[in-house]
mmCIF file of C-alpha atoms and ligand atoms in Angstrom:
data_model
loop_
_atom_site.group_PDB
_atom_site.id
_atom_site.type_symbol
_atom_site.label_atom_id
_atom_site.label_comp_id
_atom_site.label_asym_id
_atom_site.label_seq_id
_atom_site.Cartn_x
_atom_site.Cartn_y
_atom_site.Cartn_z
ATOM 1 C CA UNK U 204 -85.078 76.691 -35.245
ATOM 2 C CA UNK U 205 -82.580 79.157 -36.672
ATOM 3 C CA UNK U 206 -81.508 78.330 -39.051
ATOM 4 C CA UNK U 207 -82.620 74.797 -41.429
ATOM 5 C CA UNK U 208 -79.444 72.868 -42.099
ATOM 6 C CA UNK U 209 -79.574 69.264 -40.506
ATOM 7 C CA UNK U 210 -82.709 67.067 -39.921
ATOM 8 C CA UNK U 211 -80.481 64.842 -37.062
ATOM 9 C CA UNK U 212 -80.242 68.523 -35.023
ATOM 10 C CA UNK U 213 -83.469 68.696 -34.380
ATOM 11 C CA UNK U 214 -85.865 66.870 -32.026
ATOM 12 C CA UNK U 215 -89.297 64.848 -31.744
ATOM 13 C CA UNK U 216 -91.062 68.100 -30.304
ATOM 14 C CA UNK U 217 -90.044 70.743 -33.494
ATOM 15 C CA UNK U 218 -90.200 68.483 -36.717
ATOM 16 C CA UNK U 219 -94.179 67.436 -34.342
ATOM 17 C CA UNK U 220 -94.526 71.551 -34.515
ATOM 18 C CA UNK U 221 -93.207 71.703 -38.723
ATOM 19 C CA UNK U 222 -95.464 68.752 -39.954
ATOM 20 C CA UNK U 223 -98.717 70.100 -37.945
ATOM 21 C CA UNK U 224 -97.767 73.942 -39.103
ATOM 22 C CA UNK U 225 -97.124 72.286 -42.404
ATOM 23 C CA UNK U 226 -101.408 70.702 -42.308
ATOM 24 C CA UNK U 227 -102.616 73.965 -40.729
ATOM 25 C CA UNK U 228 -101.277 75.326 -44.728
ATOM 26 C CA UNK U 229 -102.495 71.378 -46.571
ATOM 27 C CA UNK U 230 -106.049 72.454 -44.496
ATOM 28 C CA UNK U 231 -106.389 76.197 -45.706
ATOM 29 C CA UNK U 232 -105.006 74.912 -49.392
ATOM 30 C CA UNK U 233 -101.353 76.170 -48.891
ATOM 31 C CA UNK U 234 -103.022 79.728 -48.040
ATOM 32 C CA UNK U 235 -101.953 82.251 -44.700
ATOM 33 C CA UNK U 236 -104.247 83.294 -43.764
ATOM 34 C CA UNK U 237 -104.280 87.277 -43.255
ATOM 35 C CA UNK U 238 -101.606 87.706 -39.926
ATOM 36 C CA UNK U 239 -99.952 84.762 -41.817
ATOM 37 C CA UNK U 240 -97.394 86.895 -44.195
ATOM 38 C CA UNK U 241 -95.265 87.006 -42.076
ATOM 39 C CA UNK U 242 -92.368 87.639 -44.551
ATOM 40 C CA UNK U 243 -93.878 90.800 -46.354
ATOM 41 C CA UNK U 244 -91.341 92.593 -45.519
ATOM 42 C CA UNK U 245 -88.304 89.970 -46.410
ATOM 43 C CA UNK U 246 -86.366 88.843 -49.442
ATOM 44 C CA UNK U 247 -85.837 84.934 -49.453
ATOM 45 C CA UNK U 248 -82.315 84.312 -52.985
ATOM 46 C CA UNK U 249 -82.481 80.165 -54.271
ATOM 47 C CA UNK U 250 -79.440 79.877 -54.357
ATOM 48 C CA UNK U 251 -79.245 77.247 -56.595
ATOM 49 C CA UNK U 252 -75.949 75.531 -57.880
ATOM 50 C CA UNK U 253 -77.312 72.842 -58.643
ATOM 51 C CA UNK U 254 -80.345 71.770 -61.230
ATOM 52 C CA UNK U 255 -83.835 71.898 -59.473
ATOM 53 C CA UNK U 256 -87.427 71.584 -60.570
ATOM 54 C CA UNK U 257 -89.711 70.800 -56.857
ATOM 55 C CA UNK U 258 -87.201 72.484 -54.963
ATOM 56 C CA UNK U 259 -86.503 75.860 -55.999
ATOM 57 C CA UNK U 260 -89.659 75.797 -57.363
ATOM 58 C CA UNK U 261 -91.187 75.569 -54.078
ATOM 59 C CA UNK U 262 -90.067 77.623 -51.928
ATOM 60 C CA UNK U 263 -90.074 79.933 -54.054
ATOM 61 C CA UNK U 264 -94.394 79.407 -53.824
ATOM 62 C CA UNK U 265 -94.263 79.085 -50.558
ATOM 63 C CA UNK U 266 -92.466 81.976 -49.710
ATOM 64 C CA UNK U 267 -93.991 84.347 -51.947
ATOM 65 C CA UNK U 268 -97.325 83.238 -50.591
ATOM 66 C CA UNK U 269 -96.656 84.138 -46.533
ATOM 67 C CA UNK U 270 -95.370 88.229 -48.497
ATOM 68 C CA UNK U 271 -91.605 87.530 -49.397
ATOM 69 C CA UNK U 272 -90.070 88.859 -52.497
ATOM 70 C CA UNK U 273 -88.089 86.182 -53.819
ATOM 71 C CA UNK U 274 -84.601 86.122 -56.422
ATOM 72 C CA UNK U 275 -83.145 83.345 -58.581
ATOM 73 C CA UNK U 276 -79.323 82.847 -58.504
ATOM 74 C CA UNK U 277 -77.628 79.815 -60.535
ATOM 75 C CA UNK U 278 -74.822 79.480 -61.936
ATOM 76 C CA UNK U 279 -74.903 79.913 -65.357
ATOM 77 C CA UNK U 280 -75.949 83.295 -64.652
ATOM 78 C CA UNK U 281 -74.256 84.862 -61.722
ATOM 79 C CA UNK U 282 -70.706 85.879 -61.095
ATOM 80 C CA UNK U 283 -70.119 82.354 -59.785
ATOM 81 C CA UNK U 284 -69.423 82.095 -63.411
ATOM 82 C CA UNK U 285 -66.789 85.026 -63.354
ATOM 83 C CA UNK U 286 -65.268 83.032 -60.388
ATOM 84 C CA UNK U 287 -67.341 84.744 -57.308
ATOM 85 C CA UNK U 288 -67.576 82.921 -54.367
ATOM 86 C CA UNK U 289 -70.502 82.132 -52.675
ATOM 87 C CA UNK U 290 -70.001 83.873 -49.250
ATOM 88 C CA UNK U 291 -69.075 86.863 -51.372
ATOM 89 C CA UNK U 292 -72.408 86.204 -53.460
ATOM 90 C CA UNK U 293 -74.057 85.994 -50.180
ATOM 91 C CA UNK U 294 -72.488 89.136 -48.532
ATOM 92 C CA UNK U 295 -73.742 90.628 -52.033
ATOM 93 C CA UNK U 296 -77.844 90.233 -52.174
ATOM 94 C CA UNK U 297 -77.346 90.810 -48.239
ATOM 95 C CA UNK U 298 -76.056 94.199 -48.977
ATOM 96 C CA UNK U 299 -79.138 93.822 -51.092
ATOM 97 C CA UNK U 300 -81.742 93.002 -47.881
ATOM 98 C CA UNK U 301 -81.837 90.170 -48.474
ATOM 99 C CA UNK U 302 -83.235 88.178 -45.289
ATOM 100 C CA UNK U 303 -83.757 83.921 -46.263
ATOM 101 C CA UNK U 304 -80.903 82.711 -48.239
ATOM 102 C CA UNK U 305 -81.957 79.379 -49.660
ATOM 103 C CA UNK U 306 -78.880 76.902 -51.510
ATOM 104 C CA UNK U 307 -78.202 74.070 -52.932
ATOM 105 C CA UNK U 308 -74.979 73.146 -53.379
ATOM 106 C CA UNK U 309 -73.348 70.370 -55.495
ATOM 107 C CA UNK U 310 -70.256 70.566 -52.156
ATOM 108 C CA UNK U 311 -70.412 69.529 -49.010
ATOM 109 C CA UNK U 312 -69.543 71.158 -45.824
ATOM 110 C CA UNK U 313 -70.168 75.104 -47.183
ATOM 111 C CA UNK U 314 -72.568 75.861 -44.751
ATOM 112 C CA UNK U 315 -69.644 75.813 -41.583
ATOM 113 C CA UNK U 316 -67.709 78.544 -43.716
ATOM 114 C CA UNK U 317 -71.298 80.717 -44.591
ATOM 115 C CA UNK U 318 -72.617 81.493 -41.257
ATOM 116 C CA UNK U 319 -68.837 83.002 -39.802
ATOM 117 C CA UNK U 320 -69.336 85.647 -42.715
ATOM 118 C CA UNK U 321 -73.033 86.323 -43.392
ATOM 119 C CA UNK U 322 -74.728 88.745 -40.810
ATOM 120 C CA UNK U 323 -76.484 86.992 -37.615
ATOM 121 C CA UNK U 324 -79.875 88.433 -38.935
ATOM 122 C CA UNK U 325 -79.537 86.228 -41.859
ATOM 123 C CA UNK U 326 -80.713 82.949 -42.061
ATOM 124 C CA UNK U 327 -80.483 79.653 -43.539
ATOM 125 C CA UNK U 328 -81.582 76.408 -45.431
ATOM 126 C CA UNK U 329 -79.790 73.849 -47.007
ATOM 127 C CA UNK U 330 -81.840 72.775 -50.080
ATOM 128 C CA UNK U 331 -79.689 70.044 -51.172
ATOM 129 C CA UNK U 332 -75.870 69.336 -49.815
ATOM 130 C CA UNK U 333 -73.561 67.211 -52.187
ATOM 131 C CA UNK U 334 -74.731 63.468 -51.077
ATOM 132 C CA UNK U 335 -74.976 64.880 -47.319
ATOM 133 C CA UNK U 336 -78.476 66.863 -46.399
ATOM 134 C CA UNK U 337 -81.993 67.250 -48.117
ATOM 135 C CA UNK U 338 -83.808 68.160 -44.620
ATOM 136 C CA UNK U 339 -86.869 69.981 -46.305
ATOM 137 C CA UNK U 340 -87.258 67.233 -48.591
ATOM 138 C CA UNK U 341 -86.936 64.996 -44.848
ATOM 139 C CA UNK U 342 -89.755 66.622 -43.692
ATOM 140 C CA UNK U 343 -92.192 66.675 -46.810
ATOM 141 C CA UNK U 344 -91.586 63.499 -46.532
ATOM 142 C CA UNK U 345 -92.276 62.813 -42.702
ATOM 143 C CA UNK U 346 -95.359 64.271 -43.730
ATOM 144 C CA UNK U 347 -96.510 62.604 -47.232
ATOM 145 C CA UNK U 348 -95.954 59.069 -44.291
ATOM 146 C CA UNK U 349 -97.621 61.291 -41.319
ATOM 147 C CA UNK U 350 -100.837 61.853 -43.070
ATOM 148 C CA UNK U 351 -101.257 58.152 -44.565
ATOM 149 C CA UNK U 352 -100.046 56.276 -41.509
ATOM 150 C CA UNK U 353 -100.658 58.270 -38.674
ATOM 151 C CA UNK U 354 -98.097 56.989 -36.398
ATOM 152 C CA UNK U 355 -94.483 56.617 -37.140
ATOM 153 C CA UNK U 356 -94.043 54.388 -34.520
ATOM 154 C CA UNK U 357 -95.823 50.553 -36.047
ATOM 155 C CA UNK U 358 -94.416 50.957 -39.904
ATOM 156 C CA UNK U 359 -91.927 49.795 -42.113
ATOM 157 C CA UNK U 360 -90.497 51.877 -44.171
ATOM 158 C CA UNK U 361 -88.153 51.047 -47.386
ATOM 159 C CA UNK U 362 -85.683 53.165 -48.743
ATOM 160 C CA UNK U 363 -85.006 51.521 -51.883
ATOM 161 C CA UNK U 364 -81.894 52.692 -54.305
ATOM 162 C CA UNK U 365 -79.225 54.364 -54.898
ATOM 163 C CA UNK U 366 -78.307 54.495 -50.759
ATOM 164 C CA UNK U 367 -74.427 56.180 -51.438
ATOM 165 C CA UNK U 368 -75.185 58.972 -53.181
ATOM 166 C CA UNK U 369 -78.232 59.936 -51.285
ATOM 167 C CA UNK U 370 -79.183 63.627 -49.449
ATOM 168 C CA UNK U 371 -82.677 62.511 -49.109
ATOM 169 C CA UNK U 372 -82.325 58.526 -47.784
ATOM 170 C CA UNK U 373 -79.728 59.847 -45.836
ATOM 171 C CA UNK U 374 -82.036 63.266 -44.910
ATOM 172 C CA UNK U 375 -85.567 60.954 -44.619
ATOM 173 C CA UNK U 376 -83.510 58.341 -42.415
ATOM 174 C CA UNK U 377 -82.764 61.051 -40.022
ATOM 175 C CA UNK U 378 -85.850 62.127 -39.533
ATOM 176 C CA UNK U 379 -87.726 58.449 -39.239
ATOM 177 C CA UNK U 380 -85.217 58.003 -36.309
ATOM 178 C CA UNK U 381 -85.967 60.902 -34.618
ATOM 179 C CA UNK U 382 -89.948 59.804 -34.844
ATOM 180 C CA UNK U 383 -88.999 56.256 -33.389
ATOM 181 C CA UNK U 384 -90.634 54.890 -36.640
ATOM 182 C CA UNK U 385 -90.609 50.942 -36.249
ATOM 183 C CA UNK U 386 -88.849 49.666 -38.569
ATOM 184 C CA UNK U 387 -86.273 51.606 -41.218
ATOM 185 C CA UNK U 388 -84.568 48.653 -43.936
ATOM 186 C CA UNK U 389 -82.306 49.895 -46.313
ATOM 187 C CA UNK U 390 -82.080 48.052 -49.696
ATOM 188 C CA UNK U 391 -79.287 48.650 -52.812
ATOM 189 C CA UNK U 392 -76.833 46.506 -54.665
ATOM 190 C CA UNK U 393 -74.139 45.729 -53.098
ATOM 191 C CA UNK U 394 -72.154 48.402 -54.706
ATOM 192 C CA UNK U 395 -74.403 51.416 -53.692
ATOM 193 C CA UNK U 396 -74.820 49.557 -50.254
ATOM 194 C CA UNK U 397 -73.815 53.607 -48.162
ATOM 195 C CA UNK U 398 -71.097 54.213 -44.535
ATOM 196 C CA UNK U 399 -73.653 52.508 -42.727
ATOM 197 C CA UNK U 400 -72.497 54.513 -39.956
ATOM 198 C CA UNK U 401 -73.898 57.748 -41.255
ATOM 199 C CA UNK U 402 -77.755 55.599 -41.523
ATOM 200 C CA UNK U 403 -78.003 55.121 -37.925
ATOM 201 C CA UNK U 404 -81.120 53.474 -37.008
ATOM 202 C CA UNK U 405 -81.676 51.959 -40.786
ATOM 203 C CA UNK U 406 -81.150 48.152 -40.930
ATOM 204 C CA UNK U 407 -79.218 47.282 -44.697
ATOM 205 C CA UNK U 408 -79.764 44.245 -46.739
ATOM 206 C CA UNK U 409 -79.774 44.366 -50.509
ATOM 207 C CA UNK U 410 -81.792 41.821 -50.804
ATOM 208 C CA UNK U 411 -85.134 43.380 -52.761
ATOM 209 C CA UNK U 412 -87.520 41.002 -51.425
ATOM 210 C CA UNK U 413 -87.213 39.874 -47.855
ATOM 211 C CA UNK U 414 -87.042 44.177 -47.685
ATOM 212 C CA UNK U 415 -89.891 44.587 -49.214
ATOM 213 C CA UNK U 416 -92.549 41.939 -47.250
ATOM 214 C CA UNK U 417 -94.662 43.781 -45.333
ATOM 215 C CA UNK U 418 -93.741 47.860 -46.044
ATOM 216 C CA UNK U 419 -96.338 49.702 -44.754
ATOM 217 C CA UNK U 420 -94.264 52.862 -46.825
ATOM 218 C CA UNK U 421 -91.703 52.583 -49.678
ATOM 219 C CA UNK U 422 -89.553 55.167 -50.660
ATOM 220 C CA UNK U 423 -87.707 55.016 -54.236
ATOM 221 C CA UNK U 424 -84.942 57.244 -54.985
ATOM 222 C CA UNK U 425 -83.036 58.125 -58.282
ATOM 223 C CA UNK U 426 -79.419 56.591 -59.606
ATOM 224 C CA UNK U 427 -77.132 59.496 -59.024
ATOM 225 C CA UNK U 428 -75.032 59.111 -62.259
ATOM 226 C CA UNK U 429 -73.719 62.797 -60.938
ATOM 227 C CA UNK U 430 -72.437 61.541 -58.537
ATOM 228 C CA UNK U 431 -70.056 59.051 -60.134
ATOM 229 C CA UNK U 432 -66.946 59.713 -59.928
ATOM 230 C CA UNK U 433 -66.513 57.395 -63.074
ATOM 231 C CA UNK U 434 -68.564 55.368 -65.074
ATOM 232 C CA UNK U 435 -67.928 51.692 -64.007
ATOM 233 C CA UNK U 436 -69.972 53.331 -60.567
ATOM 234 C CA UNK U 437 -73.418 53.533 -63.059
ATOM 235 C CA UNK U 438 -74.937 49.781 -63.113
ATOM 236 C CA UNK U 439 -76.611 48.615 -66.251
ATOM 237 C CA UNK U 440 -79.991 50.676 -66.431
ATOM 238 C CA UNK U 441 -82.206 46.880 -68.002
ATOM 239 C CA UNK U 442 -80.184 45.219 -65.511
ATOM 240 C CA UNK U 443 -80.990 47.980 -62.353
ATOM 241 C CA UNK U 444 -84.652 47.538 -63.489
ATOM 242 C CA UNK U 445 -84.736 44.008 -63.826
ATOM 243 C CA UNK U 446 -83.004 43.182 -59.473
ATOM 244 C CA UNK U 447 -84.063 46.337 -57.836
ATOM 245 C CA UNK U 448 -86.674 47.954 -59.931
ATOM 246 C CA UNK U 449 -90.275 48.246 -57.997
ATOM 247 C CA UNK U 450 -92.502 46.873 -60.182
ATOM 248 C CA UNK U 451 -96.091 45.801 -59.704
ATOM 249 C CA UNK U 452 -94.962 42.070 -58.716
ATOM 250 C CA UNK U 453 -92.252 43.495 -56.140
ATOM 251 C CA UNK U 454 -95.187 45.756 -54.595
ATOM 252 C CA UNK U 455 -97.575 42.765 -54.156
ATOM 253 C CA UNK U 456 -94.669 41.520 -51.128
ATOM 254 C CA UNK U 457 -96.299 44.941 -49.242
ATOM 255 C CA UNK U 458 -99.042 45.613 -47.430
ATOM 256 C CA UNK U 459 -102.254 45.726 -49.034
ATOM 257 C CA UNK U 460 -102.213 49.615 -48.334
ATOM 258 C CA UNK U 461 -98.490 50.133 -49.351
ATOM 259 C CA UNK U 462 -97.730 53.904 -49.842
ATOM 260 C CA UNK U 463 -95.097 54.448 -53.082
ATOM 261 C CA UNK U 464 -93.280 56.986 -53.238
ATOM 262 C CA UNK U 465 -90.177 59.329 -54.764
ATOM 263 C CA UNK U 466 -88.834 62.840 -53.919
ATOM 264 C CA UNK U 467 -88.283 63.101 -58.154
ATOM 265 C CA UNK U 468 -86.509 63.471 -60.326
ATOM 266 C CA UNK U 469 -88.121 59.880 -61.359
ATOM 267 C CA UNK U 470 -86.031 57.475 -64.145
ATOM 268 C CA UNK U 471 -89.145 55.753 -65.005
ATOM 269 C CA UNK U 472 -88.080 52.223 -66.379
ATOM 270 C CA UNK U 473 -85.188 52.346 -64.502
ATOM 271 C CA UNK U 474 -86.093 52.344 -60.581
ATOM 272 C CA UNK U 475 -89.701 52.742 -61.089
ATOM 273 C CA UNK U 476 -92.673 50.992 -63.001
ATOM 274 C CA UNK U 477 -94.549 53.352 -64.599
ATOM 275 C CA UNK U 478 -97.706 50.960 -63.358
ATOM 276 C CA UNK U 479 -96.176 50.850 -59.971
ATOM 277 C CA UNK U 480 -95.039 55.149 -60.219
ATOM 278 C CA UNK U 481 -98.184 56.349 -61.910
ATOM 279 C CA UNK U 482 -100.773 53.540 -59.743
ATOM 280 C CA UNK U 483 -103.046 53.306 -57.207
ATOM 281 C CA UNK U 484 -100.207 53.118 -54.094
ATOM 282 C CA UNK U 485 -98.291 56.149 -55.496
ATOM 283 C CA UNK U 486 -98.160 59.384 -52.967
ATOM 284 C CA UNK U 487 -95.467 61.300 -55.354
ATOM 285 C CA UNK U 488 -96.995 64.115 -56.536
ATOM 286 C CA UNK U 489 -99.383 64.275 -53.318
ATOM 287 C CA UNK U 490 -95.237 64.450 -51.996
ATOM 288 C CA UNK U 491 -94.200 68.087 -53.932
ATOM 289 C CA UNK U 492 -97.653 69.449 -52.711
ATOM 290 C CA UNK U 493 -96.914 68.711 -49.586
ATOM 291 C CA UNK U 494 -93.126 70.848 -50.583
ATOM 292 C CA UNK U 495 -95.158 73.601 -50.929
ATOM 293 C CA UNK U 496 -96.936 74.144 -46.890
ATOM 294 C CA UNK U 497 -93.651 71.728 -45.457
ATOM 295 C CA UNK U 498 -91.587 74.981 -46.873
ATOM 296 C CA UNK U 499 -94.235 77.204 -45.857
ATOM 297 C CA UNK U 500 -94.056 75.823 -42.814
ATOM 298 C CA UNK U 501 -90.122 75.829 -42.457
ATOM 299 C CA UNK U 502 -90.156 79.462 -43.425
ATOM 300 C CA UNK U 503 -93.502 81.047 -40.883
ATOM 301 C CA UNK U 504 -90.964 78.847 -37.800
ATOM 302 C CA UNK U 505 -87.884 80.299 -38.447
ATOM 303 C CA UNK U 506 -89.543 83.556 -38.671
ATOM 304 C CA UNK U 507 -91.218 83.837 -35.992
ATOM 305 C CA UNK U 508 -88.758 82.721 -33.729
ATOM 306 C CA UNK U 509 -87.304 86.151 -34.249
ATOM 307 C CA UNK U 510 -88.812 87.878 -31.896
HETATM 308 N N1 CP L 139 -87.175 66.009 -54.984
HETATM 309 C C1 CP L 139 -85.499 67.403 -55.010
HETATM 310 O O1 CP L 139 -84.634 67.764 -54.739
HETATM 311 O O2 CP L 139 -86.185 67.812 -56.972
HETATM 312 P P1 CP L 139 -85.805 68.618 -57.259
HETATM 313 O O3 CP L 139 -84.329 68.548 -57.748
HETATM 314 O O4 CP L 139 -86.187 68.583 -58.610
HETATM 315 O O5 CP L 139 -85.546 69.781 -56.709
#
């Protein structure tokens, strides 16, 4: 693995290696052993041209734990605001000795051009690309599921919410399919039904009750107003909650040991009820913790691959 751009490019063996390595870090409280300061002489740039709390912070923590220097570049305070292209920004950072680029961008299809232009020793990680891909979120979600359910083959996983604008749903579906998940059900109001060619291996329904029936895992998604072309696509929030919110009543349709996930940030009272977000089935804060171990694993595996 030289770069990490899309989960669909990985095989089961590689994903398993990432999850096993992340488990190893989790078993050591996310502390690398001495020999694991693999990024000691490296510099990682978080280049985030969309807002982030979890992904950017956890890459920063993960890279620092592995010994790297970290710098953060954003929209507002970088020369992007003066019209600099992304490639020119990256080439300038390379000239300062940056080796790793963790990139979040609201536009799709940027990575081919970046790969053509950056140094062959630089490494690229997709930290969120439009509604297309969020592979590190997909991997930390897979880790969270595996830690609770052990085996992907016998579980029913439900992804619920604004599917048409969700890079999280796409990457997670790719990962679940590669791992041979028993049943992947995606559910949304018909207005948010995605192009099913992009969700290989999943079945779609707009019936939330049938979707949740006997589910082992439920992943709820935020309604992403910022990706909608016009206001009419934004459904009334109280109606959305009534029809598609994950409530404690609806949770009773799932298996007794169901886990509830959400990539964050959450809109409480829209896609998820407070009592569910904070309830006994919720593993939402665990996902965040697992994000550090997962990103440490990804960085370690890419760095080891250089040898
Ligand atoms: N899940 C996720 O990508 O969260 P942030 O937008 O806060 O990084």
